[in-house]
mmCIF file of C-alpha atoms in Angstrom:
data_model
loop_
_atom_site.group_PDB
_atom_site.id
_atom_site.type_symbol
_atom_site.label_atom_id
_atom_site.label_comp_id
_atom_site.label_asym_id
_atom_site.label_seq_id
_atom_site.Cartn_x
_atom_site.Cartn_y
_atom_site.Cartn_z
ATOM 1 C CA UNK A 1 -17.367 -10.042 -7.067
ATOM 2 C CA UNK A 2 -16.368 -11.325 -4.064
ATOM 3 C CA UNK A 3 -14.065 -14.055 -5.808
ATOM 4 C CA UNK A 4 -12.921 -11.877 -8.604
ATOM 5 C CA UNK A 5 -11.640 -9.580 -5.939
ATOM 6 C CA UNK A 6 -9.086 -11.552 -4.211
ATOM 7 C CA UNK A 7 -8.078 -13.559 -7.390
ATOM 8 C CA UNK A 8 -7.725 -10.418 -8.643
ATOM 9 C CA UNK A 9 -5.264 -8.736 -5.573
ATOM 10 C CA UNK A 10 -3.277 -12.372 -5.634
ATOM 11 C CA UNK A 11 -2.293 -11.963 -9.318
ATOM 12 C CA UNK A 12 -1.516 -8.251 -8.484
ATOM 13 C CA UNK A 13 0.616 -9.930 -5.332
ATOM 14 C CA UNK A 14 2.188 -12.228 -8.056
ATOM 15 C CA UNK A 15 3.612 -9.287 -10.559
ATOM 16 C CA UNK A 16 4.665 -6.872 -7.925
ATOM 17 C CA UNK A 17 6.213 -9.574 -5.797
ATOM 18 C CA UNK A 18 8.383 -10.167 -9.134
ATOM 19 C CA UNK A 19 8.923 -6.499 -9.931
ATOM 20 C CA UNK A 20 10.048 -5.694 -6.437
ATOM 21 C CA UNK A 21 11.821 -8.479 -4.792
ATOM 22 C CA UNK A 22 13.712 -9.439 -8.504
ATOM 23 C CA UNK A 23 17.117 -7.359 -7.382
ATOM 24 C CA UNK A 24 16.501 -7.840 -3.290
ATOM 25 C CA UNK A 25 16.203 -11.718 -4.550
ATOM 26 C CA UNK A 26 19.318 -11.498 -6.937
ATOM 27 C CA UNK A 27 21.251 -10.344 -4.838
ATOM 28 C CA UNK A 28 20.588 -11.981 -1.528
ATOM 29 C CA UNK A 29 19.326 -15.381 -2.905
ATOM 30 C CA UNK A 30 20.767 -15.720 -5.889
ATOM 31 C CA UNK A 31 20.648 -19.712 -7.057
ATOM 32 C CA UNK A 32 17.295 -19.881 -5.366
ATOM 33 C CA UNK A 33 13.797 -20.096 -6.830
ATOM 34 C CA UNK A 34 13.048 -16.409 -7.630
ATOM 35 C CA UNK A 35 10.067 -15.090 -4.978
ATOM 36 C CA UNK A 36 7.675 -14.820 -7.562
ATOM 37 C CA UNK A 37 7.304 -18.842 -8.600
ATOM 38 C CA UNK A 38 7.557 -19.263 -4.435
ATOM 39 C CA UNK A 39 4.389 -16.779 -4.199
ATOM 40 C CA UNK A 40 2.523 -18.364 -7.392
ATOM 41 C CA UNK A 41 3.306 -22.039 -5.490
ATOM 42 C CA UNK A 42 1.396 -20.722 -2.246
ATOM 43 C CA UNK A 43 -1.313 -19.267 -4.158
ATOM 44 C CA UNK A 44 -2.103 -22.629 -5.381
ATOM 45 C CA UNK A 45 -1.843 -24.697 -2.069
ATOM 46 C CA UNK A 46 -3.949 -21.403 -0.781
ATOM 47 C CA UNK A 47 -6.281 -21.934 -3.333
ATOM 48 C CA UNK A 48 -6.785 -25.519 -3.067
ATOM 49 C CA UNK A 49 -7.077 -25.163 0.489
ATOM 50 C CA UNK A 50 -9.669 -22.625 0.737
ATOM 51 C CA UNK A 51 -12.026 -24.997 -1.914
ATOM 52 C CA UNK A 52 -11.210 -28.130 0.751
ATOM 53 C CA UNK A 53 -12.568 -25.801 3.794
ATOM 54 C CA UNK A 54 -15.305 -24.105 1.512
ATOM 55 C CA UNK A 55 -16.588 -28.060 1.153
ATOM 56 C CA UNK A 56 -16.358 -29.050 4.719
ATOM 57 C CA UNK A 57 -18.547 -29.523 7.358
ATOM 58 C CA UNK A 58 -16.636 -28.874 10.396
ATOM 59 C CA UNK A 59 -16.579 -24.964 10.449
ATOM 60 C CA UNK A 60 -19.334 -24.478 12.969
ATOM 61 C CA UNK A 61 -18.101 -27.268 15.116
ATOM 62 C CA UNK A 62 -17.048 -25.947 18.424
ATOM 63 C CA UNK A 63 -14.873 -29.150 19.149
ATOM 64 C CA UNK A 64 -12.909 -28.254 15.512
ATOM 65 C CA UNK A 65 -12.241 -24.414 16.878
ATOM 66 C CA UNK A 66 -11.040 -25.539 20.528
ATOM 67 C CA UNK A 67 -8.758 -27.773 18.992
ATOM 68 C CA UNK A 68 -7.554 -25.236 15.926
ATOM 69 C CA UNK A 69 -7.023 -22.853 19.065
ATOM 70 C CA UNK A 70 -4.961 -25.583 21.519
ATOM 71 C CA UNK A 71 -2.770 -26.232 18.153
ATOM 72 C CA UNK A 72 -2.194 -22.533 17.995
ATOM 73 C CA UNK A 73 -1.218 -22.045 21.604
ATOM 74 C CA UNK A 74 1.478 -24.506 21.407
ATOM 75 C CA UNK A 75 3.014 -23.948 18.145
ATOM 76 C CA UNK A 76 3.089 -20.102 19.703
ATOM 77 C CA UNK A 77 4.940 -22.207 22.379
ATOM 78 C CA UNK A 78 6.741 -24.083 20.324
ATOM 79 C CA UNK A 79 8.184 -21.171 18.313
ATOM 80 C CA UNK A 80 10.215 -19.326 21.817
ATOM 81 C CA UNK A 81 11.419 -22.777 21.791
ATOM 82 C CA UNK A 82 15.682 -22.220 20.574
ATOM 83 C CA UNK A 83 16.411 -24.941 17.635
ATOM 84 C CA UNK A 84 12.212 -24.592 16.568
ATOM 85 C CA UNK A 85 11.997 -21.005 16.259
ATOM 86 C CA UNK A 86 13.341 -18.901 13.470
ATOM 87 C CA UNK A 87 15.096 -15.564 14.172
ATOM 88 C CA UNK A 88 14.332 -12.962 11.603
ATOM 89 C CA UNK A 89 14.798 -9.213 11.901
ATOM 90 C CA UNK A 90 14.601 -9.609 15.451
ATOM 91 C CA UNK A 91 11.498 -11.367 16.075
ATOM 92 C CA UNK A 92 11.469 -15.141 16.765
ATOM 93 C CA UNK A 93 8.076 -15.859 15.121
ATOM 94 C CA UNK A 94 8.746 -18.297 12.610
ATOM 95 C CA UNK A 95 9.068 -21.915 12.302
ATOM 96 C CA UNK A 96 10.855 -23.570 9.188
ATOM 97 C CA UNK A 97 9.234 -26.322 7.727
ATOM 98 C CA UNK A 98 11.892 -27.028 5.040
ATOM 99 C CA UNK A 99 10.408 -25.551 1.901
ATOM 100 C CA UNK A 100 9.205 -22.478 3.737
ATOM 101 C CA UNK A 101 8.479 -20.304 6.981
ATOM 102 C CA UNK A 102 5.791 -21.033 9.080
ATOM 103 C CA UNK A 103 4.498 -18.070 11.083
ATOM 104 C CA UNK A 104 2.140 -19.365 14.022
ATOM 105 C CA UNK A 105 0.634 -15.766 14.643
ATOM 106 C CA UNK A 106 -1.259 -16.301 11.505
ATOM 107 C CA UNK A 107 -3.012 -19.323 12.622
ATOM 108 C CA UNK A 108 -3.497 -17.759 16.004
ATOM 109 C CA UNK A 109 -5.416 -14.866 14.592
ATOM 110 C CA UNK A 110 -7.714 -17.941 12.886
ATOM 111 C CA UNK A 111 -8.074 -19.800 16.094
ATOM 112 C CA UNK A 112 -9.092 -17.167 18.277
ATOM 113 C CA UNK A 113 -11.726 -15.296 16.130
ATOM 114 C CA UNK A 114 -12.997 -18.873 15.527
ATOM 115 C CA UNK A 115 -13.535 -19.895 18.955
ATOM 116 C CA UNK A 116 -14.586 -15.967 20.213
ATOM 117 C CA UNK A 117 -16.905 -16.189 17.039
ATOM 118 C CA UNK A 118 -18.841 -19.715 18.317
ATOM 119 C CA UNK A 119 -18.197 -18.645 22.150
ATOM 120 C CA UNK A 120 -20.021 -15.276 21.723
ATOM 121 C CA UNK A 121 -23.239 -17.302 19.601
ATOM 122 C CA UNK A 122 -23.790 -18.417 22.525
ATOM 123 C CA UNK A 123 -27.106 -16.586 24.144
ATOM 124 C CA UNK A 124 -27.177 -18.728 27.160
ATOM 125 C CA UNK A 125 -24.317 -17.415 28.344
ATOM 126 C CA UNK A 126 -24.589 -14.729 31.452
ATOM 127 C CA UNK A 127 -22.462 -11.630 30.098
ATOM 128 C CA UNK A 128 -19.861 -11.878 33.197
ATOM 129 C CA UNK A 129 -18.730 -15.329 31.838
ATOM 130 C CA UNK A 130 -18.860 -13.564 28.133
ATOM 131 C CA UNK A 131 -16.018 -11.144 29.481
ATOM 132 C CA UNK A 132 -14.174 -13.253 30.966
ATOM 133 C CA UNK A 133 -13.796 -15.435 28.266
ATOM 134 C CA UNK A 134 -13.298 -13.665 25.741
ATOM 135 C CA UNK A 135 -10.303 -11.846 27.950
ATOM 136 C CA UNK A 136 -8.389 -15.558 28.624
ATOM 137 C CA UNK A 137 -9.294 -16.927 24.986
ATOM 138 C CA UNK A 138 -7.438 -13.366 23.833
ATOM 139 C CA UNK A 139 -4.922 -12.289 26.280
ATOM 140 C CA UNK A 140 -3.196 -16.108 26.493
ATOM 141 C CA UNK A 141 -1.811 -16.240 22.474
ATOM 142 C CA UNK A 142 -1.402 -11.869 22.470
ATOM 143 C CA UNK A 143 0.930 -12.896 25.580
ATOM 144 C CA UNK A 144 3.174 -15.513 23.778
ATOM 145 C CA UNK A 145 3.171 -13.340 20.036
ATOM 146 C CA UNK A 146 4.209 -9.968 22.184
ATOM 147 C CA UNK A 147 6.977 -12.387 23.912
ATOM 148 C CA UNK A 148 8.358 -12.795 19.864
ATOM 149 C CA UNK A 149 8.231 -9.830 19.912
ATOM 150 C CA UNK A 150 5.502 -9.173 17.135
ATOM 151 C CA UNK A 151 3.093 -5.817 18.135
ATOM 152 C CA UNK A 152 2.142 -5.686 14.963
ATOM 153 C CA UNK A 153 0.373 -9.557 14.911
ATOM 154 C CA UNK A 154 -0.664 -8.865 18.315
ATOM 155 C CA UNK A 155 -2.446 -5.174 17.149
ATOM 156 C CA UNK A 156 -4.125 -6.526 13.869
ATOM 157 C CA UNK A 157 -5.684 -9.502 16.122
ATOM 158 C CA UNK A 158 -6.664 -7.059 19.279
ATOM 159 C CA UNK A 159 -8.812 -4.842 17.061
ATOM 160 C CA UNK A 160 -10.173 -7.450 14.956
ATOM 161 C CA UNK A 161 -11.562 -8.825 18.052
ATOM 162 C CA UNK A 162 -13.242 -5.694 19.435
ATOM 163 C CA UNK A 163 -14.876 -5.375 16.226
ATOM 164 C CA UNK A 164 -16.052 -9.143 16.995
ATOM 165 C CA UNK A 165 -17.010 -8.037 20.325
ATOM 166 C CA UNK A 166 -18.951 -4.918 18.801
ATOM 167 C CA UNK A 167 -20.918 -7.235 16.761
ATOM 168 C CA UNK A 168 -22.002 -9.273 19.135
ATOM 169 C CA UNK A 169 -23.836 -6.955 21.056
ATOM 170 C CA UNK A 170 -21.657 -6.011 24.232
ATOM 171 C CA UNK A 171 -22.714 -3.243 26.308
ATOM 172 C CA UNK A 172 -20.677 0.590 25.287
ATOM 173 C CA UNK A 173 -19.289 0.421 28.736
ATOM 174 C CA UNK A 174 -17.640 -2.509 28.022
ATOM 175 C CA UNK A 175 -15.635 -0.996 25.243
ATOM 176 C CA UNK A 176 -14.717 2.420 27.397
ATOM 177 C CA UNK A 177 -13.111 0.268 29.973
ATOM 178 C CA UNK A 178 -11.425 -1.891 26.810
ATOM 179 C CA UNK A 179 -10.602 1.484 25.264
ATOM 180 C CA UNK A 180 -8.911 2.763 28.826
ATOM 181 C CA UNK A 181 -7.242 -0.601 28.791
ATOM 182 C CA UNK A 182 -5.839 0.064 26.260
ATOM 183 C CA UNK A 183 -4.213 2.872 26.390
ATOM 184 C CA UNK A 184 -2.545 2.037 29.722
ATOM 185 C CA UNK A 185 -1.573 -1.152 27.815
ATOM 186 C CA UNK A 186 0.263 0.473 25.056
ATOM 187 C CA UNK A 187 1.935 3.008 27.311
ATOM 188 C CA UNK A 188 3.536 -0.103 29.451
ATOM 189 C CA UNK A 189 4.313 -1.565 26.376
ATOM 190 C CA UNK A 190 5.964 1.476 24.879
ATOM 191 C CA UNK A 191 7.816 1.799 28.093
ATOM 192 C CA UNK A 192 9.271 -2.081 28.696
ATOM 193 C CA UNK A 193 10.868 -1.883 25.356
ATOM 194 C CA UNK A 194 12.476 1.590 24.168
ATOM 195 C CA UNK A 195 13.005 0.431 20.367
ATOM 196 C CA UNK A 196 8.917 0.759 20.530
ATOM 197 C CA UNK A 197 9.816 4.545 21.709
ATOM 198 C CA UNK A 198 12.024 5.123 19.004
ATOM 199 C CA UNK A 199 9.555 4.030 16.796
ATOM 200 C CA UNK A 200 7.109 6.582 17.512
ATOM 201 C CA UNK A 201 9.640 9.442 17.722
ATOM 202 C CA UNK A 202 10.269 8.440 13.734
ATOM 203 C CA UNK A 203 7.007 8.478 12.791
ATOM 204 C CA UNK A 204 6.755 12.053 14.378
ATOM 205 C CA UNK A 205 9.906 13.170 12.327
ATOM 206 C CA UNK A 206 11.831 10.046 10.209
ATOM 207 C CA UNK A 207 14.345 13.091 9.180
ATOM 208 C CA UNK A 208 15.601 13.091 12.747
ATOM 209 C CA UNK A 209 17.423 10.002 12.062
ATOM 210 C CA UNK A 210 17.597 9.651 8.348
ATOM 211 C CA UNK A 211 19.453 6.022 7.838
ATOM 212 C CA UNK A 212 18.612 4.994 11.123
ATOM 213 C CA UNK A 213 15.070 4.784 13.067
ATOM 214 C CA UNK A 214 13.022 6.858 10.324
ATOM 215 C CA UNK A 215 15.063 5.057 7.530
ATOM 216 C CA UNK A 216 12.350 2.827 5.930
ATOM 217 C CA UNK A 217 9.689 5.798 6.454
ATOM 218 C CA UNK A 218 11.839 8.177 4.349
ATOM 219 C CA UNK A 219 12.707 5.681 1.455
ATOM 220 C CA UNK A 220 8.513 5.231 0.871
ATOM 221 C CA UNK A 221 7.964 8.725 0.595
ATOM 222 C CA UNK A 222 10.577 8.668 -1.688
ATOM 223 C CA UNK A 223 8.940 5.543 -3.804
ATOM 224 C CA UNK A 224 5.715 7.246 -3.609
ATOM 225 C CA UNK A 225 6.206 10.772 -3.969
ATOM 226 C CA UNK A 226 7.111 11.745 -7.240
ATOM 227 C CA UNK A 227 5.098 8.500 -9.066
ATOM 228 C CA UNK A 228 2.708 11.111 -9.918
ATOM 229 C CA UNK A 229 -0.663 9.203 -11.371
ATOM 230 C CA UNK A 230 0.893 6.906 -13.678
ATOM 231 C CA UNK A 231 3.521 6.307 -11.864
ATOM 232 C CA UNK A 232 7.023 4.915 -13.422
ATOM 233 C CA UNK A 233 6.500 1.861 -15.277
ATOM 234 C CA UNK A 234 5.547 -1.808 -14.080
ATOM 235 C CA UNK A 235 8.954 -2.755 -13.430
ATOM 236 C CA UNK A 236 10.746 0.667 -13.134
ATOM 237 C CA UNK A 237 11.173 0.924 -9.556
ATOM 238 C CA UNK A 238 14.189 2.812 -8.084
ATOM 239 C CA UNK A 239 13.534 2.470 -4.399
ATOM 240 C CA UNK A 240 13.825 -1.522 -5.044
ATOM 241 C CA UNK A 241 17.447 -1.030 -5.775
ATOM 242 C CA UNK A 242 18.735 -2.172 -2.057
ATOM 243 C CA UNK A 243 16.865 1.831 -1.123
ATOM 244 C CA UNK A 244 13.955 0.146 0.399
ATOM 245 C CA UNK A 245 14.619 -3.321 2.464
ATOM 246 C CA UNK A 246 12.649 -6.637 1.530
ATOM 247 C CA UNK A 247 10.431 -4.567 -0.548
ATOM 248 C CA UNK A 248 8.668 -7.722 -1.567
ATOM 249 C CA UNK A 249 7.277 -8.012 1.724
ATOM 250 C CA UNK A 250 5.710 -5.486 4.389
ATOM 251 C CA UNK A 251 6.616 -2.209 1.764
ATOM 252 C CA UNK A 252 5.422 -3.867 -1.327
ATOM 253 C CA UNK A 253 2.233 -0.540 -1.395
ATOM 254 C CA UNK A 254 5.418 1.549 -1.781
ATOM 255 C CA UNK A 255 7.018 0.201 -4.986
ATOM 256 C CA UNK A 256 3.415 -1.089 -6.459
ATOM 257 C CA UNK A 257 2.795 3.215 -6.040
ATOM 258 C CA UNK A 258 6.012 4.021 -7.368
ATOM 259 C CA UNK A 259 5.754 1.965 -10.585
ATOM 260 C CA UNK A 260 1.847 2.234 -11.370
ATOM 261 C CA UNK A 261 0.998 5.625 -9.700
ATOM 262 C CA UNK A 262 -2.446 7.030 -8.185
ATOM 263 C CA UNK A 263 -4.453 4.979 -10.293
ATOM 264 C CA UNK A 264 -2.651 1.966 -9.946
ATOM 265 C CA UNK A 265 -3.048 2.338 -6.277
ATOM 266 C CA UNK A 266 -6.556 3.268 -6.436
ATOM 267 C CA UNK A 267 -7.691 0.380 -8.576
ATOM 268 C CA UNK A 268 -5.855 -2.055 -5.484
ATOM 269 C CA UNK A 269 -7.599 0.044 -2.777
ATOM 270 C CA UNK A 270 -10.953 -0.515 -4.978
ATOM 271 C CA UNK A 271 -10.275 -4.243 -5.268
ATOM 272 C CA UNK A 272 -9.947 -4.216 -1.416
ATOM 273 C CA UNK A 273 -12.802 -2.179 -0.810
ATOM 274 C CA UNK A 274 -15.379 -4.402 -3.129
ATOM 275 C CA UNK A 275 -13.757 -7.813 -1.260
ATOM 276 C CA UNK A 276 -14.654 -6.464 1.841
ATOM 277 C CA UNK A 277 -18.033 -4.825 0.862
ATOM 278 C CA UNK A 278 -19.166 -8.376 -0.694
ATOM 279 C CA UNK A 279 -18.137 -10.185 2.340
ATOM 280 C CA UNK A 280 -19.848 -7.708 4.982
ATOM 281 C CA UNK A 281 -22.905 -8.098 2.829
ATOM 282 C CA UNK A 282 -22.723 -11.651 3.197
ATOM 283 C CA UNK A 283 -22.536 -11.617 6.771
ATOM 284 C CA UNK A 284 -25.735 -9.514 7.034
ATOM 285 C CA UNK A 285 -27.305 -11.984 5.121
ATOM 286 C CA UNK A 286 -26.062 -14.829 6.945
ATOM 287 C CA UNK A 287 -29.182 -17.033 8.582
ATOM 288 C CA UNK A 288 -27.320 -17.946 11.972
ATOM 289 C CA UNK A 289 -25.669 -15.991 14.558
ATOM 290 C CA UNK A 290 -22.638 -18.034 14.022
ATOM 291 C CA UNK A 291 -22.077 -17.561 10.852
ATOM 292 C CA UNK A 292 -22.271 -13.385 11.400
ATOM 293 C CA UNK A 293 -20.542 -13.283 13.546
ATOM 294 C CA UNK A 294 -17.280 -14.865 12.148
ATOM 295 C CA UNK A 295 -17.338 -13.747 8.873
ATOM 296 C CA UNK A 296 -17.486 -10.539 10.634
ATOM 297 C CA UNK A 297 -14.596 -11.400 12.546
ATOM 298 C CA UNK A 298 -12.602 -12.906 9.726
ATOM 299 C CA UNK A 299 -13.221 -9.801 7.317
ATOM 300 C CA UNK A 300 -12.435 -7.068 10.344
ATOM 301 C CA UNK A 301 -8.816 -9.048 10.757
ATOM 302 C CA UNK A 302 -7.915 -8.916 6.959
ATOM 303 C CA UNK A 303 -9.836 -4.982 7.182
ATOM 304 C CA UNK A 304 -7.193 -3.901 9.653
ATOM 305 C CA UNK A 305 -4.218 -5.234 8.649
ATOM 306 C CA UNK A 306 -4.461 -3.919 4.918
ATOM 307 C CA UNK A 307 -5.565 -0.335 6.602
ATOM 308 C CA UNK A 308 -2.254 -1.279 8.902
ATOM 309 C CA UNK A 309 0.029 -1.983 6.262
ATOM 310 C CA UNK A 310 -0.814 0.908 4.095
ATOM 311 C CA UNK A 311 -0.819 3.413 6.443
ATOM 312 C CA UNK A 312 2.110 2.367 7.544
ATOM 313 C CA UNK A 313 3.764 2.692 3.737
ATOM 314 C CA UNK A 314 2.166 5.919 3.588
ATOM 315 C CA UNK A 315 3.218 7.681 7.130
ATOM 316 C CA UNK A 316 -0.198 7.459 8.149
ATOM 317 C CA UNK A 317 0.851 5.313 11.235
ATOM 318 C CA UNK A 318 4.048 4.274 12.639
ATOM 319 C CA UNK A 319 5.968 1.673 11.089
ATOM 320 C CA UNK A 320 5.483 -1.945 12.276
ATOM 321 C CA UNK A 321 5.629 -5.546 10.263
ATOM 322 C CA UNK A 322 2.844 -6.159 8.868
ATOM 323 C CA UNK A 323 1.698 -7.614 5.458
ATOM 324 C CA UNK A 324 -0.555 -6.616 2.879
ATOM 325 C CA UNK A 325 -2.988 -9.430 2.382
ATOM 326 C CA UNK A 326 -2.914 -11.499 -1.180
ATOM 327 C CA UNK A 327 -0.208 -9.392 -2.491
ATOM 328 C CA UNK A 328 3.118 -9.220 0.342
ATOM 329 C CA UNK A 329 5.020 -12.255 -0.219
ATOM 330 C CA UNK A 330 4.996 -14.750 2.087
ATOM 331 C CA UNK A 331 3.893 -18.314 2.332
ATOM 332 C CA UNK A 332 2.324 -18.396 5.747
ATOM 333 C CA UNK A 333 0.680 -14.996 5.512
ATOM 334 C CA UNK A 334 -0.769 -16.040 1.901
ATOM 335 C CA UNK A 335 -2.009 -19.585 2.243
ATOM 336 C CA UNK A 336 -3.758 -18.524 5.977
ATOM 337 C CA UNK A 337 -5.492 -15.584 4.049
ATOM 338 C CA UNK A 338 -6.643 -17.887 1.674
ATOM 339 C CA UNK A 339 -7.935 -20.172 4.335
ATOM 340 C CA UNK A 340 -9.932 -17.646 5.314
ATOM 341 C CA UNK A 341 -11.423 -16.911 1.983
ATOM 342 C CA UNK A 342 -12.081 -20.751 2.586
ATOM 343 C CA UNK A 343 -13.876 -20.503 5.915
ATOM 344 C CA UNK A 344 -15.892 -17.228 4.998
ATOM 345 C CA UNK A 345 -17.228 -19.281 1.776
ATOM 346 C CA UNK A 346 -18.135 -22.016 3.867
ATOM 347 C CA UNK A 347 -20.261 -19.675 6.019
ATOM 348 C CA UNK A 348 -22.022 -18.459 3.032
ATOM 349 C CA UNK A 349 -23.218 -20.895 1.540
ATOM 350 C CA UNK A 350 -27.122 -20.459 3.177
ATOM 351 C CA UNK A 351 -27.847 -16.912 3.483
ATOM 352 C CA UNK A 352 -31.067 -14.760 3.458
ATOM 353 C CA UNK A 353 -32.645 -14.936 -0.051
ATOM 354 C CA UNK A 354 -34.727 -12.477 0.535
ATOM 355 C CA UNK A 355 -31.592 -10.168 1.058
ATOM 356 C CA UNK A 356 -30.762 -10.700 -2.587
ATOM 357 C CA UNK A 357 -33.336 -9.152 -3.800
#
């Protein structure tokens, strides 16, 4: 179940990656491999990938996860670097690596649940040096991907980890002063850059600025709306039409609503519901602490970002970039999910038999 899940959402990614980017790509890349053939090329290198790490050895190896994370820190580097990093939409997060887009975040969100996952196994440890840590292992890469700017990598990974850190046992103190934190944190935040304002004034009324702040907001109600529950037709989008931007990528929920309706959408939320029941399961059943812990970890990052993205599409939450695993396009994003499909097979592989029965 827990395969035929995700294989499942990738071939989903695959048809409405085609349906919705097909005029976006006509018309902005035309001559260029249609996004469709790119996305069915990284689900194959993802694929092949995640049966390399599911064979390995190396994914409790401490010295493999300090290194992962060091590699992480300075592409993160690397990518503020003018000439290495690539400028998109405003955010310098990506690096080009000739046949496609590299986006460091994604392997920094793998690192540093890796190495918090192994670090926080550790029972030795006194609970002082736990905090601190797990604060400098976190708060070094959430520095460089907020310097992009990217709040929405740097949210998906910040959560993920207090789920981590919930896991593992810490004290509920610990998580009122992280909540408090917080808060002050996103305030600052909110008031060093004013497009972050604007952002939450459109969530709070898009209409107040139609084709401007709440623009993107307005055209997914508009996709979703009136798709009823059948919605229009698998290819019989409207709000792809140059309404909706890149609707390939971070909107993709919208038009996959707007062509296949309430039960299209609820069979995709069903499909990400069983992948993440299966995996939780298997970290219950999991014989080491280790291994718990980080398919915890690995499950809670893909958990929040697809809970990000679509209530994001929906007008649930304000609107930020982020992608809907296995079916946004996107090399990076879909070959790193698939690595961790990889890694949380690995981890599996001895679990409680009694818990199967």
């Amino acid at each position: 179940m827990f395969l035929s899940s995700v294989l499942f959402l990738s071939l989903i990614g695959i048809l409405f990656v085609h349906s919705a980017g097909s005029y976006w790509s006509e018309v902005h890349y035309k001559g260029q491999m249609p996004f469709a053939l790119k996305q069915a090329a990284y689900l194959v290198v993802g694929i092949v990938g995640a049966y390399i790490i599911q064979r390995s050895n190396f994914i409790l190896s401490d010295g493999f996860w300090k290194g992962l994370y060091i590699v992480a820190i300075l592409m993160l580097i690397g990518v503020l670097i003018p000439g290495i990093g690539v400028v998109r939409n405003g955010s310098q997060s990506w690096i080009s690596l000739g046949f496609m887009n590299f986006q460091p975040a994604e392997l920094a969100k793998i690192a540093v649940l890796g190495v918090l996952a192994i670090s926080l196994a550790d029972e030795k440890k006194s609970r002082m040096k736990m905090y601190i840590q797990s604060a400098v292992l976190l708060l070094l890469p959430i520095g460089f991907i907020m310097v992009q700017p990217d709040f929405g990598s740097a949210f998906v990974l910040v959560v993920a980890v207090f789920f981590l850190l919930f896991a593992a046992g810490l004290p509920f103190k610990f998580f009122l002063w992280i909540g408090l934190s917080g808060i002050i944190a996103f305030v600052l935040l909110i008031v060093s850059a004013p497009y972050r304002l604007v952002r939450i004034q459109a969530f709070l009324d898009p209409w107040n600025d139609p084709l401007g702040s709440g623009f993107q907001a307005i055209q997914s109600l508009l996709a979703i709306g009136p798709a009823g529950l059948f919605g229009f037709g698998y290819g019989n989008s409207r709000q792809k039409f140059l309404y909706l931007p890149e609707p390939q990528n971070d909107f993709i929920f919208s038009i996959l609503l707007e062509e296949s309706g309430f039960i299209g959408g609820f069979i995709v939320v069903l499909a990400f519901v069983i992948f993440f029941t299966t995996s939780f399961t298997m970290a219950a059943r999991a014989k080491t602490r280790e291994r718990q812990l980080m398919i915890i970890g690995f499950t809670s990052l893909l958990a929040v970002q697809t809970f990000l993205n679509m209530g994001v599409v929906t007008g649930l939450l304000p609107v930020t970039g982020v992608t809907l695993p296995f079916i946004s396009y996107g090399g990076s994003s879909l070959v790193m999910t698939w690595g961790i499909i990889g890694i949380i097979l690995n981890l599996a592989k001895e679990t409680d038999i009694e818990g199967r029965r």
